[in-house]
PDB file of C-alpha atoms in Angstrom:
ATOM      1  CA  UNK Q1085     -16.123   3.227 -24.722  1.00 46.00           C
ATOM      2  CA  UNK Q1086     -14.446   4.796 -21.467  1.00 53.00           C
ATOM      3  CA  UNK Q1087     -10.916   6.058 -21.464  1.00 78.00           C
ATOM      4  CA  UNK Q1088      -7.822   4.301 -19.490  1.00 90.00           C
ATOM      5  CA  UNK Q1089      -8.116   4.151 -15.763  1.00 96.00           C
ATOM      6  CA  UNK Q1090      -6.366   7.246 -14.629  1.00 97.00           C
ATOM      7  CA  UNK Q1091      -5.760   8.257 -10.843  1.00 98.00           C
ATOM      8  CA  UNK Q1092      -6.748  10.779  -8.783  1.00 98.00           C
ATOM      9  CA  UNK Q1093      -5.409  12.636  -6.447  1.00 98.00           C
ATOM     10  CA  UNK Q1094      -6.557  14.239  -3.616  1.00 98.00           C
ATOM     11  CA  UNK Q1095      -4.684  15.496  -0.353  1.00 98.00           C
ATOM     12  CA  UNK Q1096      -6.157  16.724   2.539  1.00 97.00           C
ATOM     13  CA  UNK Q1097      -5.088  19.574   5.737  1.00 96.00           C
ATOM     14  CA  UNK Q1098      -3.768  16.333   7.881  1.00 96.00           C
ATOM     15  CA  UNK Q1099      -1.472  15.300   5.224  1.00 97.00           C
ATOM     16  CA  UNK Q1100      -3.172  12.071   3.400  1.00 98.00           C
ATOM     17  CA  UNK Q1101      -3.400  11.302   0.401  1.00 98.00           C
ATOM     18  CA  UNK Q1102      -6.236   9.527  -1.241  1.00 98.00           C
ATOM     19  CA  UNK Q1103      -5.006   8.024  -4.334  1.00 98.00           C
ATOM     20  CA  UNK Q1104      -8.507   6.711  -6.113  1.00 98.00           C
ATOM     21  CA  UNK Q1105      -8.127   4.375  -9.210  1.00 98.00           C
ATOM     22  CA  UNK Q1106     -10.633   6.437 -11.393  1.00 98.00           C
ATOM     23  CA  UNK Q1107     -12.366   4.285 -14.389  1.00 97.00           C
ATOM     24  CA  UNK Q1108     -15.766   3.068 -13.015  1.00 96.00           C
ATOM     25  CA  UNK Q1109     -17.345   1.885 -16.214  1.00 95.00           C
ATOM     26  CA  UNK Q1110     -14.867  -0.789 -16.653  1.00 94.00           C
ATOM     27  CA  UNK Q1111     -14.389  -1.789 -12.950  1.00 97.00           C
ATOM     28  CA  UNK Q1112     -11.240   0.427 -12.437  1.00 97.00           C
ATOM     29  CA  UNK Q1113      -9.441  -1.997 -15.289  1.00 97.00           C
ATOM     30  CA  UNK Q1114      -5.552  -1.228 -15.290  1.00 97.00           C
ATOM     31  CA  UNK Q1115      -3.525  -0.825 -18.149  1.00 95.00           C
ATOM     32  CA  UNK Q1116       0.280   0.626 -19.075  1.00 94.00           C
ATOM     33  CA  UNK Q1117      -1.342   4.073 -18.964  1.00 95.00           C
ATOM     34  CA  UNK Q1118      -2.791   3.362 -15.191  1.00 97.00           C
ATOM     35  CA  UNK Q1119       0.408   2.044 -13.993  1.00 97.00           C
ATOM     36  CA  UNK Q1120       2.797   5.405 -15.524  1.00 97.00           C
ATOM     37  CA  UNK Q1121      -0.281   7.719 -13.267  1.00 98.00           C
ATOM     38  CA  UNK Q1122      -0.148   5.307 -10.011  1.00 98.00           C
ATOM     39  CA  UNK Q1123       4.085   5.460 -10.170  1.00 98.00           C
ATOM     40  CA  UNK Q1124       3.973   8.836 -10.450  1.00 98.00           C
ATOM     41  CA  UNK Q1125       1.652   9.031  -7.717  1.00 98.00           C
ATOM     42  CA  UNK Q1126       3.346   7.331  -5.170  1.00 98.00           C
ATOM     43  CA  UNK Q1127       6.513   9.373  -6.291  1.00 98.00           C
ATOM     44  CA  UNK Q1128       4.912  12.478  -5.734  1.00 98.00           C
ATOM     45  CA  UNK Q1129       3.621  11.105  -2.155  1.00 98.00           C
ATOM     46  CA  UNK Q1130       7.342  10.306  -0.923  1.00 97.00           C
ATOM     47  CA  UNK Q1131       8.549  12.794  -1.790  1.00 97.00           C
ATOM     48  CA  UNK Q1132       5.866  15.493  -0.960  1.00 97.00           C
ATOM     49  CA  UNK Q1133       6.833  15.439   3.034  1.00 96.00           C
ATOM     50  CA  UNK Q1134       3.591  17.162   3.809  1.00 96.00           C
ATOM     51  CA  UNK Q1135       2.260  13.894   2.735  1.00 98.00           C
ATOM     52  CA  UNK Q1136       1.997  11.599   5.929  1.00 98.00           C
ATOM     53  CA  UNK Q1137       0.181   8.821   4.759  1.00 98.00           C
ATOM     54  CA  UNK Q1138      -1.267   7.097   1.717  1.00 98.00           C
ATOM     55  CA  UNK Q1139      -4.566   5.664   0.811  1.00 98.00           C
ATOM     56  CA  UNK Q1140      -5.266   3.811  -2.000  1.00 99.00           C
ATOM     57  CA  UNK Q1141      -8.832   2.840  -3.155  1.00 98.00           C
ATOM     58  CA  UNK Q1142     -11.069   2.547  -6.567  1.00 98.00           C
ATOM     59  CA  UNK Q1143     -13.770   4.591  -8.046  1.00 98.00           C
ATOM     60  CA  UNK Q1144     -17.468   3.289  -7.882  1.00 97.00           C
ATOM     61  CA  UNK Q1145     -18.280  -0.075  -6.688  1.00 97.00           C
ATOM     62  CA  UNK Q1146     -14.139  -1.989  -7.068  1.00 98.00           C
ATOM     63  CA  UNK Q1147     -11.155  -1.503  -6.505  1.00 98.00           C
ATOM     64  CA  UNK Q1148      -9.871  -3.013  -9.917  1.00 98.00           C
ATOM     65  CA  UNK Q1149     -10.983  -5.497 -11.890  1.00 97.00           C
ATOM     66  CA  UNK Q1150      -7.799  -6.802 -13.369  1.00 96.00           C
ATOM     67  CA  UNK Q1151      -5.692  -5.841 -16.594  1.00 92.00           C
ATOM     68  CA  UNK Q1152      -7.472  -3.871 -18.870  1.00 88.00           C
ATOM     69  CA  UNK Q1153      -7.840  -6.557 -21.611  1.00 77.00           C
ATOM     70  CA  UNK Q1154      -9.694  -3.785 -24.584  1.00 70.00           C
ATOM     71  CA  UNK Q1155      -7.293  -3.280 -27.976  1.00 47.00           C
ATOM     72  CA  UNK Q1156      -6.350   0.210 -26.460  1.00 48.00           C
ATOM     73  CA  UNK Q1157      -4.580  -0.928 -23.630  1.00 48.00           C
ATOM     74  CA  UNK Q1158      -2.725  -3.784 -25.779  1.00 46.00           C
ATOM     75  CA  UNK Q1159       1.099  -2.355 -24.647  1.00 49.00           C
ATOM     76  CA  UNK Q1160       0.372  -3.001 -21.165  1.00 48.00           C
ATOM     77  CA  UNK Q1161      -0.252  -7.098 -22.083  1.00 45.00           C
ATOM     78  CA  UNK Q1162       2.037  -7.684 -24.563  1.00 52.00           C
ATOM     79  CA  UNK Q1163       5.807  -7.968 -23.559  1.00 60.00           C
ATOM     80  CA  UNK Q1164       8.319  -5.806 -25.438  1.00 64.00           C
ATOM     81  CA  UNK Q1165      11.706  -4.259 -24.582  1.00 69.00           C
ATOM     82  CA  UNK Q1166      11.962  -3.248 -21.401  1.00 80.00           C
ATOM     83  CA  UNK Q1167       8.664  -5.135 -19.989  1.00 86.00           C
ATOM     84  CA  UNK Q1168       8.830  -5.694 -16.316  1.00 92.00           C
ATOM     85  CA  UNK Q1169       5.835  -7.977 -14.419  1.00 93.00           C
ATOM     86  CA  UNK Q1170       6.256  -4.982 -11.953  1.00 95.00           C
ATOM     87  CA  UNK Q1171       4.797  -1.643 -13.907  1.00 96.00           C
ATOM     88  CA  UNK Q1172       4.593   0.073 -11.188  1.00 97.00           C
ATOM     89  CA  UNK Q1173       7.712   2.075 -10.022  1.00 97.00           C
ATOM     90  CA  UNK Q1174       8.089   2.513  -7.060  1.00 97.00           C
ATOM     91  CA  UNK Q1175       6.029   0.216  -5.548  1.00 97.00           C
ATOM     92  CA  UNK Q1176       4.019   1.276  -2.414  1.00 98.00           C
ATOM     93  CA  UNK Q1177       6.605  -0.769  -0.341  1.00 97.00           C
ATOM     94  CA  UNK Q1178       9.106   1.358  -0.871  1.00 97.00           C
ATOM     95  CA  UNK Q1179       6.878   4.454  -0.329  1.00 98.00           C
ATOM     96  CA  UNK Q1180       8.451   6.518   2.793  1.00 97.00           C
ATOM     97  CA  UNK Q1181       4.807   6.763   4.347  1.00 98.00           C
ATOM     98  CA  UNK Q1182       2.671   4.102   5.345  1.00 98.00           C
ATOM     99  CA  UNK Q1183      -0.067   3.356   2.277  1.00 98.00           C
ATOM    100  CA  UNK Q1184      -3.348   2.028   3.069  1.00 99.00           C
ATOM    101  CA  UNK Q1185      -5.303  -0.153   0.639  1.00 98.00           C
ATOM    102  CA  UNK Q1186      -9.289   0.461   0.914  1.00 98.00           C
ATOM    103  CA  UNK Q1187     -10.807  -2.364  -1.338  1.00 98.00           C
ATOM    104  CA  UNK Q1188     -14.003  -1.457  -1.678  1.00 98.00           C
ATOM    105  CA  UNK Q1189     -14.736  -4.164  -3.929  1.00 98.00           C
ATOM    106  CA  UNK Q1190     -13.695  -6.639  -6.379  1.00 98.00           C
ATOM    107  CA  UNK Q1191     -10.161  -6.845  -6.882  1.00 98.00           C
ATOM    108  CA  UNK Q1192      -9.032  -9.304  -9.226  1.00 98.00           C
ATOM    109  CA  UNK Q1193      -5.447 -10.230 -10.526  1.00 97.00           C
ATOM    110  CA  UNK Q1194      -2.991  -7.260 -10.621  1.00 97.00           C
ATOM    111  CA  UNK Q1195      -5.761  -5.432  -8.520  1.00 98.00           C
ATOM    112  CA  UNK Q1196      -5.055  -7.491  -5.577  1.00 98.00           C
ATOM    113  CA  UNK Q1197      -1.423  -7.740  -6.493  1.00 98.00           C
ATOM    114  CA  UNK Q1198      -0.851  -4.214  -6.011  1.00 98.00           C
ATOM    115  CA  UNK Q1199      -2.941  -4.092  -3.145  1.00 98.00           C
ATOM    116  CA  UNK Q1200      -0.229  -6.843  -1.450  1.00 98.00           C
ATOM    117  CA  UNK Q1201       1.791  -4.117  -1.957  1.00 98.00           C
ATOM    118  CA  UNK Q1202       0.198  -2.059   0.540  1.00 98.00           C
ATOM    119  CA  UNK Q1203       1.196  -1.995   4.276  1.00 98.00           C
ATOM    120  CA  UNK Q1204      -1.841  -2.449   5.033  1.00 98.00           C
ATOM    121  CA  UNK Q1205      -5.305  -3.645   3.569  1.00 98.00           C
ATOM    122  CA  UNK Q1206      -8.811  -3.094   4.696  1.00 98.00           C
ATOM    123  CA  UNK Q1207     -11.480  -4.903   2.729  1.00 98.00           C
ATOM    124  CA  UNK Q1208     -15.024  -4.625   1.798  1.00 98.00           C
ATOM    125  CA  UNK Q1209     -16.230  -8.998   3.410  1.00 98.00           C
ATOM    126  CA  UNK Q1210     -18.278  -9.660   0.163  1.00 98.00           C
ATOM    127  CA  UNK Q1211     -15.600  -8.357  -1.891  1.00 98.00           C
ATOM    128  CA  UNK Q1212     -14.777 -10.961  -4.483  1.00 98.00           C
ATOM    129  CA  UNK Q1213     -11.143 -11.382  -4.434  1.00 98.00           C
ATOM    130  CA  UNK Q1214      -8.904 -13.652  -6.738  1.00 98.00           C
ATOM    131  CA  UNK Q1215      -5.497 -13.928  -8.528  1.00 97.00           C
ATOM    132  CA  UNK Q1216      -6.709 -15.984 -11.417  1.00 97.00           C
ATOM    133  CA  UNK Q1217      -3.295 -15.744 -13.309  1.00 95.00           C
ATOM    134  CA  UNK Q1218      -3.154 -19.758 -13.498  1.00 95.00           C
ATOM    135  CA  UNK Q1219      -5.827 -20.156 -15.121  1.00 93.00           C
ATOM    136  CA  UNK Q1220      -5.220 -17.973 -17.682  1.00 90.00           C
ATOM    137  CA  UNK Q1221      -1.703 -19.495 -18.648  1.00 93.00           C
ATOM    138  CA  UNK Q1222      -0.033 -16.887 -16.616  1.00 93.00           C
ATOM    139  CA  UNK Q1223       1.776 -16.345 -13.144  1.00 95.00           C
ATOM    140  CA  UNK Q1224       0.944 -13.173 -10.874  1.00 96.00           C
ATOM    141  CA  UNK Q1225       2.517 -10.500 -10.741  1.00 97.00           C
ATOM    142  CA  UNK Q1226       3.883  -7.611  -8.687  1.00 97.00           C
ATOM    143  CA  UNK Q1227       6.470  -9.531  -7.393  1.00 96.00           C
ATOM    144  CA  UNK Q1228       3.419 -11.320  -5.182  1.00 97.00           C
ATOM    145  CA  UNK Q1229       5.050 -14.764  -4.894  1.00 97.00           C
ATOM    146  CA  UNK Q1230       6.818 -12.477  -2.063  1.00 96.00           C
ATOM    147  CA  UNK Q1231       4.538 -10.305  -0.717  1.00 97.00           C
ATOM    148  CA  UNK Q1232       1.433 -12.725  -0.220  1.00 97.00           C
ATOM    149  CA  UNK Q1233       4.113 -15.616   0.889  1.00 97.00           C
ATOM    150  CA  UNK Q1234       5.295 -13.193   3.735  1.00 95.00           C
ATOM    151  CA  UNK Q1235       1.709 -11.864   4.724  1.00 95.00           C
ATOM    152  CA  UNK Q1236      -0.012 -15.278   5.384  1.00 97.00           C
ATOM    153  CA  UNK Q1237       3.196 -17.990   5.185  1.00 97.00           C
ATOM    154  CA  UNK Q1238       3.523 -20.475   1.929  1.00 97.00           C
ATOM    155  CA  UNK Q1239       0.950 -22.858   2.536  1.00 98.00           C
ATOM    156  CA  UNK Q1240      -2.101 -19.626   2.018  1.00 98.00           C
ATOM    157  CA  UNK Q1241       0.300 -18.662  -0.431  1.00 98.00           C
ATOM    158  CA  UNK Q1242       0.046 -21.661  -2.179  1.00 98.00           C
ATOM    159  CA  UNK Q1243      -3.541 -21.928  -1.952  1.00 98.00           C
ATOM    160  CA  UNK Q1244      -4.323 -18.448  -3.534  1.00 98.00           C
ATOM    161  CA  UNK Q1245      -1.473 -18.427  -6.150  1.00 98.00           C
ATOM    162  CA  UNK Q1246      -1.194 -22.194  -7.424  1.00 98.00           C
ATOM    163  CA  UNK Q1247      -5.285 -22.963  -7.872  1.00 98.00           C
ATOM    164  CA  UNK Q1248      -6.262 -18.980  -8.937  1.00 97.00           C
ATOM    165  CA  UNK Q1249      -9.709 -19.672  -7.062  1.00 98.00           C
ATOM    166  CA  UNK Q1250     -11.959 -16.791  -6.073  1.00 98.00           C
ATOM    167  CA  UNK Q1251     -12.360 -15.653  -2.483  1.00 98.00           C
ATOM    168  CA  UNK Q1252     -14.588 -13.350  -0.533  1.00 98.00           C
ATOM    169  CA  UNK Q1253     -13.276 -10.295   1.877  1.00 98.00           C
ATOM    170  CA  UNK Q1254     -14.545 -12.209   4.795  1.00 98.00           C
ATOM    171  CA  UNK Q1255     -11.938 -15.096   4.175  1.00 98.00           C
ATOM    172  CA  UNK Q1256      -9.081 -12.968   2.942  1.00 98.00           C
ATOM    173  CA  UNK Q1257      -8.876 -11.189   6.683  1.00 98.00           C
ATOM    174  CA  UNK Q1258      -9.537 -14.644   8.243  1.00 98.00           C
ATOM    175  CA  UNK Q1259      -6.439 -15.613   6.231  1.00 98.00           C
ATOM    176  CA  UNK Q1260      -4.166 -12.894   7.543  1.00 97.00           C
ATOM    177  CA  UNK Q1261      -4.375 -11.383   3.078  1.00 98.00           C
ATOM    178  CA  UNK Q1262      -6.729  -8.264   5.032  1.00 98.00           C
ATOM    179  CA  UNK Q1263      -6.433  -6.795   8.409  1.00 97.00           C
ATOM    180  CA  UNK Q1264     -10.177  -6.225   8.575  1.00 98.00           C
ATOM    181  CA  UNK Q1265     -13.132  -6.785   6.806  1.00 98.00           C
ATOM    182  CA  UNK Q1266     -16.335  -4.616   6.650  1.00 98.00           C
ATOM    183  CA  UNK Q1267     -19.265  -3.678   4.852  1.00 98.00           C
ATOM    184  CA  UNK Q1268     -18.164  -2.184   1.637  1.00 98.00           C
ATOM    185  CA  UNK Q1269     -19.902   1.496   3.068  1.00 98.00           C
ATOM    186  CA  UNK Q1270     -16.825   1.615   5.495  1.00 98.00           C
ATOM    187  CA  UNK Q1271     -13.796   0.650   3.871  1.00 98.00           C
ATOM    188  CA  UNK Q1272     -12.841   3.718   2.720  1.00 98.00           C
ATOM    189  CA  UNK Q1273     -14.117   6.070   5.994  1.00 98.00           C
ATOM    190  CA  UNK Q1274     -12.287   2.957   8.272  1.00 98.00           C
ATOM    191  CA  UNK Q1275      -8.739   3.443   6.244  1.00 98.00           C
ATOM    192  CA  UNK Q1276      -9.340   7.521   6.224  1.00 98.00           C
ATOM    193  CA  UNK Q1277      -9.607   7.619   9.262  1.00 98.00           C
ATOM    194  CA  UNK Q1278      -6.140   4.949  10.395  1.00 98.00           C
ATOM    195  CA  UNK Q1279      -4.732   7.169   8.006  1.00 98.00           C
ATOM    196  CA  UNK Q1280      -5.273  10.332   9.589  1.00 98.00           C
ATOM    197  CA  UNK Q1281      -4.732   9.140  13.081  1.00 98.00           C
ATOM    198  CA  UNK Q1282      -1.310   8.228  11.975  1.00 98.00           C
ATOM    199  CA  UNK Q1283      -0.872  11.525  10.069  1.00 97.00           C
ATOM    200  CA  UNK Q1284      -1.322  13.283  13.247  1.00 96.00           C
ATOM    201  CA  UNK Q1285       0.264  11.059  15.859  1.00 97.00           C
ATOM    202  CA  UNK Q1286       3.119   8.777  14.279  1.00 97.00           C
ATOM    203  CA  UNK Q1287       6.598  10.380  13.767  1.00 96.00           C
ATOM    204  CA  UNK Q1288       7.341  10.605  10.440  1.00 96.00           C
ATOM    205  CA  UNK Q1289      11.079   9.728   9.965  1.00 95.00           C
ATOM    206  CA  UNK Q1290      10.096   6.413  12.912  1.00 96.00           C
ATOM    207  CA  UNK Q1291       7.596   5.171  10.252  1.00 97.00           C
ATOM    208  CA  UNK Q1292       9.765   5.536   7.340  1.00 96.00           C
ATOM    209  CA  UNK Q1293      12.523   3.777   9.065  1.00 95.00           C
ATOM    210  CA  UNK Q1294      10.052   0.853  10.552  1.00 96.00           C
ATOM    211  CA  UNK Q1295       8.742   0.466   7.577  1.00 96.00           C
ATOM    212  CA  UNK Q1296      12.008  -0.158   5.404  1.00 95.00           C
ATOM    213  CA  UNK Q1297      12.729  -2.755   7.988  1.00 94.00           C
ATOM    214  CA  UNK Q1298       9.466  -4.239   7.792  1.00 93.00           C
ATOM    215  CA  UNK Q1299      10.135  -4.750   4.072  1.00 94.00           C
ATOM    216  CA  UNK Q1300      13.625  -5.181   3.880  1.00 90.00           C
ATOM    217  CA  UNK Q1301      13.796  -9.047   3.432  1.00 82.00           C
ATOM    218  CA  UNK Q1302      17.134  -9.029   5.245  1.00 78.00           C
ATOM    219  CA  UNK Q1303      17.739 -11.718   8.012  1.00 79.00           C
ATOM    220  CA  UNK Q1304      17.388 -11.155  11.701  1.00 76.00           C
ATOM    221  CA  UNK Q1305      20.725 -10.130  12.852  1.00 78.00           C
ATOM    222  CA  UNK Q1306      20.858  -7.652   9.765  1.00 80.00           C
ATOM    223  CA  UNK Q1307      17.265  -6.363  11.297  1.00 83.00           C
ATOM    224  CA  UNK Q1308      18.704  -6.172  14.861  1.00 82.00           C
ATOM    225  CA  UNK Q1309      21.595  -4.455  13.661  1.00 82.00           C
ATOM    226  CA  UNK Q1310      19.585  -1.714  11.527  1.00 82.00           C
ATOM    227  CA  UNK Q1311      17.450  -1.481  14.488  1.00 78.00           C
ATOM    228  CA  UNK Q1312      19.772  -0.283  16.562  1.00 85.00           C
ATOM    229  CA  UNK Q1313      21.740   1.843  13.976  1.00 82.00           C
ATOM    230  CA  UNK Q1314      18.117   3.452  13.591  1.00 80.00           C
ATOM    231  CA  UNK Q1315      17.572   4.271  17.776  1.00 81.00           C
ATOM    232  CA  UNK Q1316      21.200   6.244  17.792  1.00 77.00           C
ATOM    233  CA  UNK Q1317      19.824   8.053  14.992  1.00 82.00           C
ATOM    234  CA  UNK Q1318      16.653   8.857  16.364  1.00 83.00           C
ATOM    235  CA  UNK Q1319      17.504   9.436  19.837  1.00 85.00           C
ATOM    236  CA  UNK Q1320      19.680  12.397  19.254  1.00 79.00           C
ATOM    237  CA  UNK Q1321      17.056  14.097  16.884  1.00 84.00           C
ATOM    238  CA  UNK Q1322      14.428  16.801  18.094  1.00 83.00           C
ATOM    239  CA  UNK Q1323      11.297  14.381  17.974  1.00 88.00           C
ATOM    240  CA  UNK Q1324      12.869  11.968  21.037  1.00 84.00           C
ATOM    241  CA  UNK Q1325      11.334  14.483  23.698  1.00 85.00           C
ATOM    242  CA  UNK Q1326       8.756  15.401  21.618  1.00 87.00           C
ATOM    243  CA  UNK Q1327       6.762  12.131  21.391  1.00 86.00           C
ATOM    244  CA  UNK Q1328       6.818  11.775  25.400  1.00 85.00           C
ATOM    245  CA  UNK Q1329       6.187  15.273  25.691  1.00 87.00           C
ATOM    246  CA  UNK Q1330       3.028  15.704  23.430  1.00 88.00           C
ATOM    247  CA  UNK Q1331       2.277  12.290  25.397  1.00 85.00           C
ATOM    248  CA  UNK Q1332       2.289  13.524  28.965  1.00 89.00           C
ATOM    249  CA  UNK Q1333       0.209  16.751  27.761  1.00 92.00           C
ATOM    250  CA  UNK Q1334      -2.448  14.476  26.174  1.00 90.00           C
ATOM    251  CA  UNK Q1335      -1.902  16.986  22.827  1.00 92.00           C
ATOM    252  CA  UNK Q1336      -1.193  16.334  19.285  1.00 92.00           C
ATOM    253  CA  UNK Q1337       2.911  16.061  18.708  1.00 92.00           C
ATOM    254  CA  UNK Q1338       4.430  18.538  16.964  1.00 91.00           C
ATOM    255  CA  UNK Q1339       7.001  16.615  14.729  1.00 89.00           C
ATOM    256  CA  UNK Q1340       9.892  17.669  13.230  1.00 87.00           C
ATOM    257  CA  UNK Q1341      11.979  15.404  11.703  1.00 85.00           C
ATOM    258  CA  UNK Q1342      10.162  13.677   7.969  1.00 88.00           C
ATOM    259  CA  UNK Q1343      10.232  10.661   6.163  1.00 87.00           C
ATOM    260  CA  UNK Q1344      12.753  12.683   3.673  1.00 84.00           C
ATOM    261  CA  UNK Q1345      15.486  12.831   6.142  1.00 81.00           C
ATOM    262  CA  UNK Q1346      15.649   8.889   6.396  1.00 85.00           C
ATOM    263  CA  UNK Q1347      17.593   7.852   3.151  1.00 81.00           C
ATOM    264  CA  UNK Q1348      16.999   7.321  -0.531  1.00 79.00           C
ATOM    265  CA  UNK Q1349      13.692   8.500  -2.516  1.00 79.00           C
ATOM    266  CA  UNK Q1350      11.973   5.810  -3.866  1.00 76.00           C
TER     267      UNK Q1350
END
């Protein structure tokens, strides 16, 4: 029998990182030993500022089937001292760079809970998709009654968390769960390819800061406020002329501010 799912990494000249959930023979299954790799991971991405952007994706033909359920990865189901429904530390939300997910296939319970997670999801249309936690006398996980509440509003929420039913790509992105779906071929080359435009073109300290606001759950004066706390920042940093600059010259920018200079690690 195959090992734990590890996860590989594997960063290239524009600055992404392709973080692949590596266990093909048992559907990229994820266990306690998956989740310490995939924290470490995305710890090693924020705070690696040559790292501009994140993509996360599985090995073979899924993206992860679920918990690994097999006697050797028994401490990642069964609750002891210190368990938390949330293995993974930090979460890609609170990653300083935007992270991609690329579900090239089925992702099932805590494989589509993680992928919530993500910024942003790209998905494979006959992908099946479910978080079947009901209906195995459990809740999901990941803290996903947030994340898939704000992505798609409570009444999809409520549809996907309360009955556990199985859905296809195609429907997830007609829901608003995936930005867009596509043969399973192109999932990966699509989110390589957002992920190195943004590598090259977005500032990285003005995604870092939009995307704590994008996640921060705080109301909308509280947003409005940060907002502006975040332009007087920006505005008297080197990147302010840059970004026109590199504009009007129709060339790459050359940035120099990173998504380390914003605030806390995660």
């Amino acid at each position: 029998m195959s090992s734990a799912t590890t996860v590989r990494v594997d960063i290239d000249d524009a600055g992404v990182a392709l973080l692949t959930l590596d266990g093909p023979e048992r559907l990229n299954a994820f266990s306690g030993a998956t989740a310490s790799a995939l924290s470490q991971a995305y710890r090693h991405c924020d705070s690696d500022d040559t790292v501009r952007a994140v993509v996360l994706t599985g090995a073979g033909r899924a993206f992860c089937s679920g918990a690994d359920m097999s006697s050797a990865a028994a401490s990642f189901d069964a609750p002891g001292k210190g368990f938390s429904a949330s293995p993974v530390q930090p979460p890609a939300y609170r990653v300083r760079k935007l992270v991609i997910a690329a579900i090239n296939g089925p992702a099932i319970g805590i494989g589509l809970t993680l992928a919530l997670q993500c910024d942003v999801r790209l998905v494979a249309a006959d992908a099946p998709l479910a978080i079947p936690q009901v209906r195995r006398g459990m809740i999901g996980d990941c803290a996903v009654h947030y994340t898939l509440r704000e992505a798609v509003g409570l009444a999809v929420a409520a549809d996907i968390l309360l009955t556990g039913r199985t859905f296809t790509g195609t429907e997830a992105a007609r829901l608003g769960i995936a930005s867009r779906a596509l043969p399973a071929a192109e999932v990966l080359p699509a989110a390589l390819e957002l992920a190195r435009d943004v590598a090259v073109y977005a500032n990285p300290a003005s995604v870092a800061h939009s995307k704590r606001l994008l996640w921060s759950g705080t109301d909308l004066d509280q947003v409005a406020e940060a907002e502006t706390t975040v332009h007087l920042s920006l505005m008297g940093g080197p990147d302010a002329a840059e970004g026109p600059a590199a504009w009007r010259e129709r060339r790459p920018p050359r940035w120099r501010s990173t998504a380390g200079e914003t605030g806390d690690p995660a």
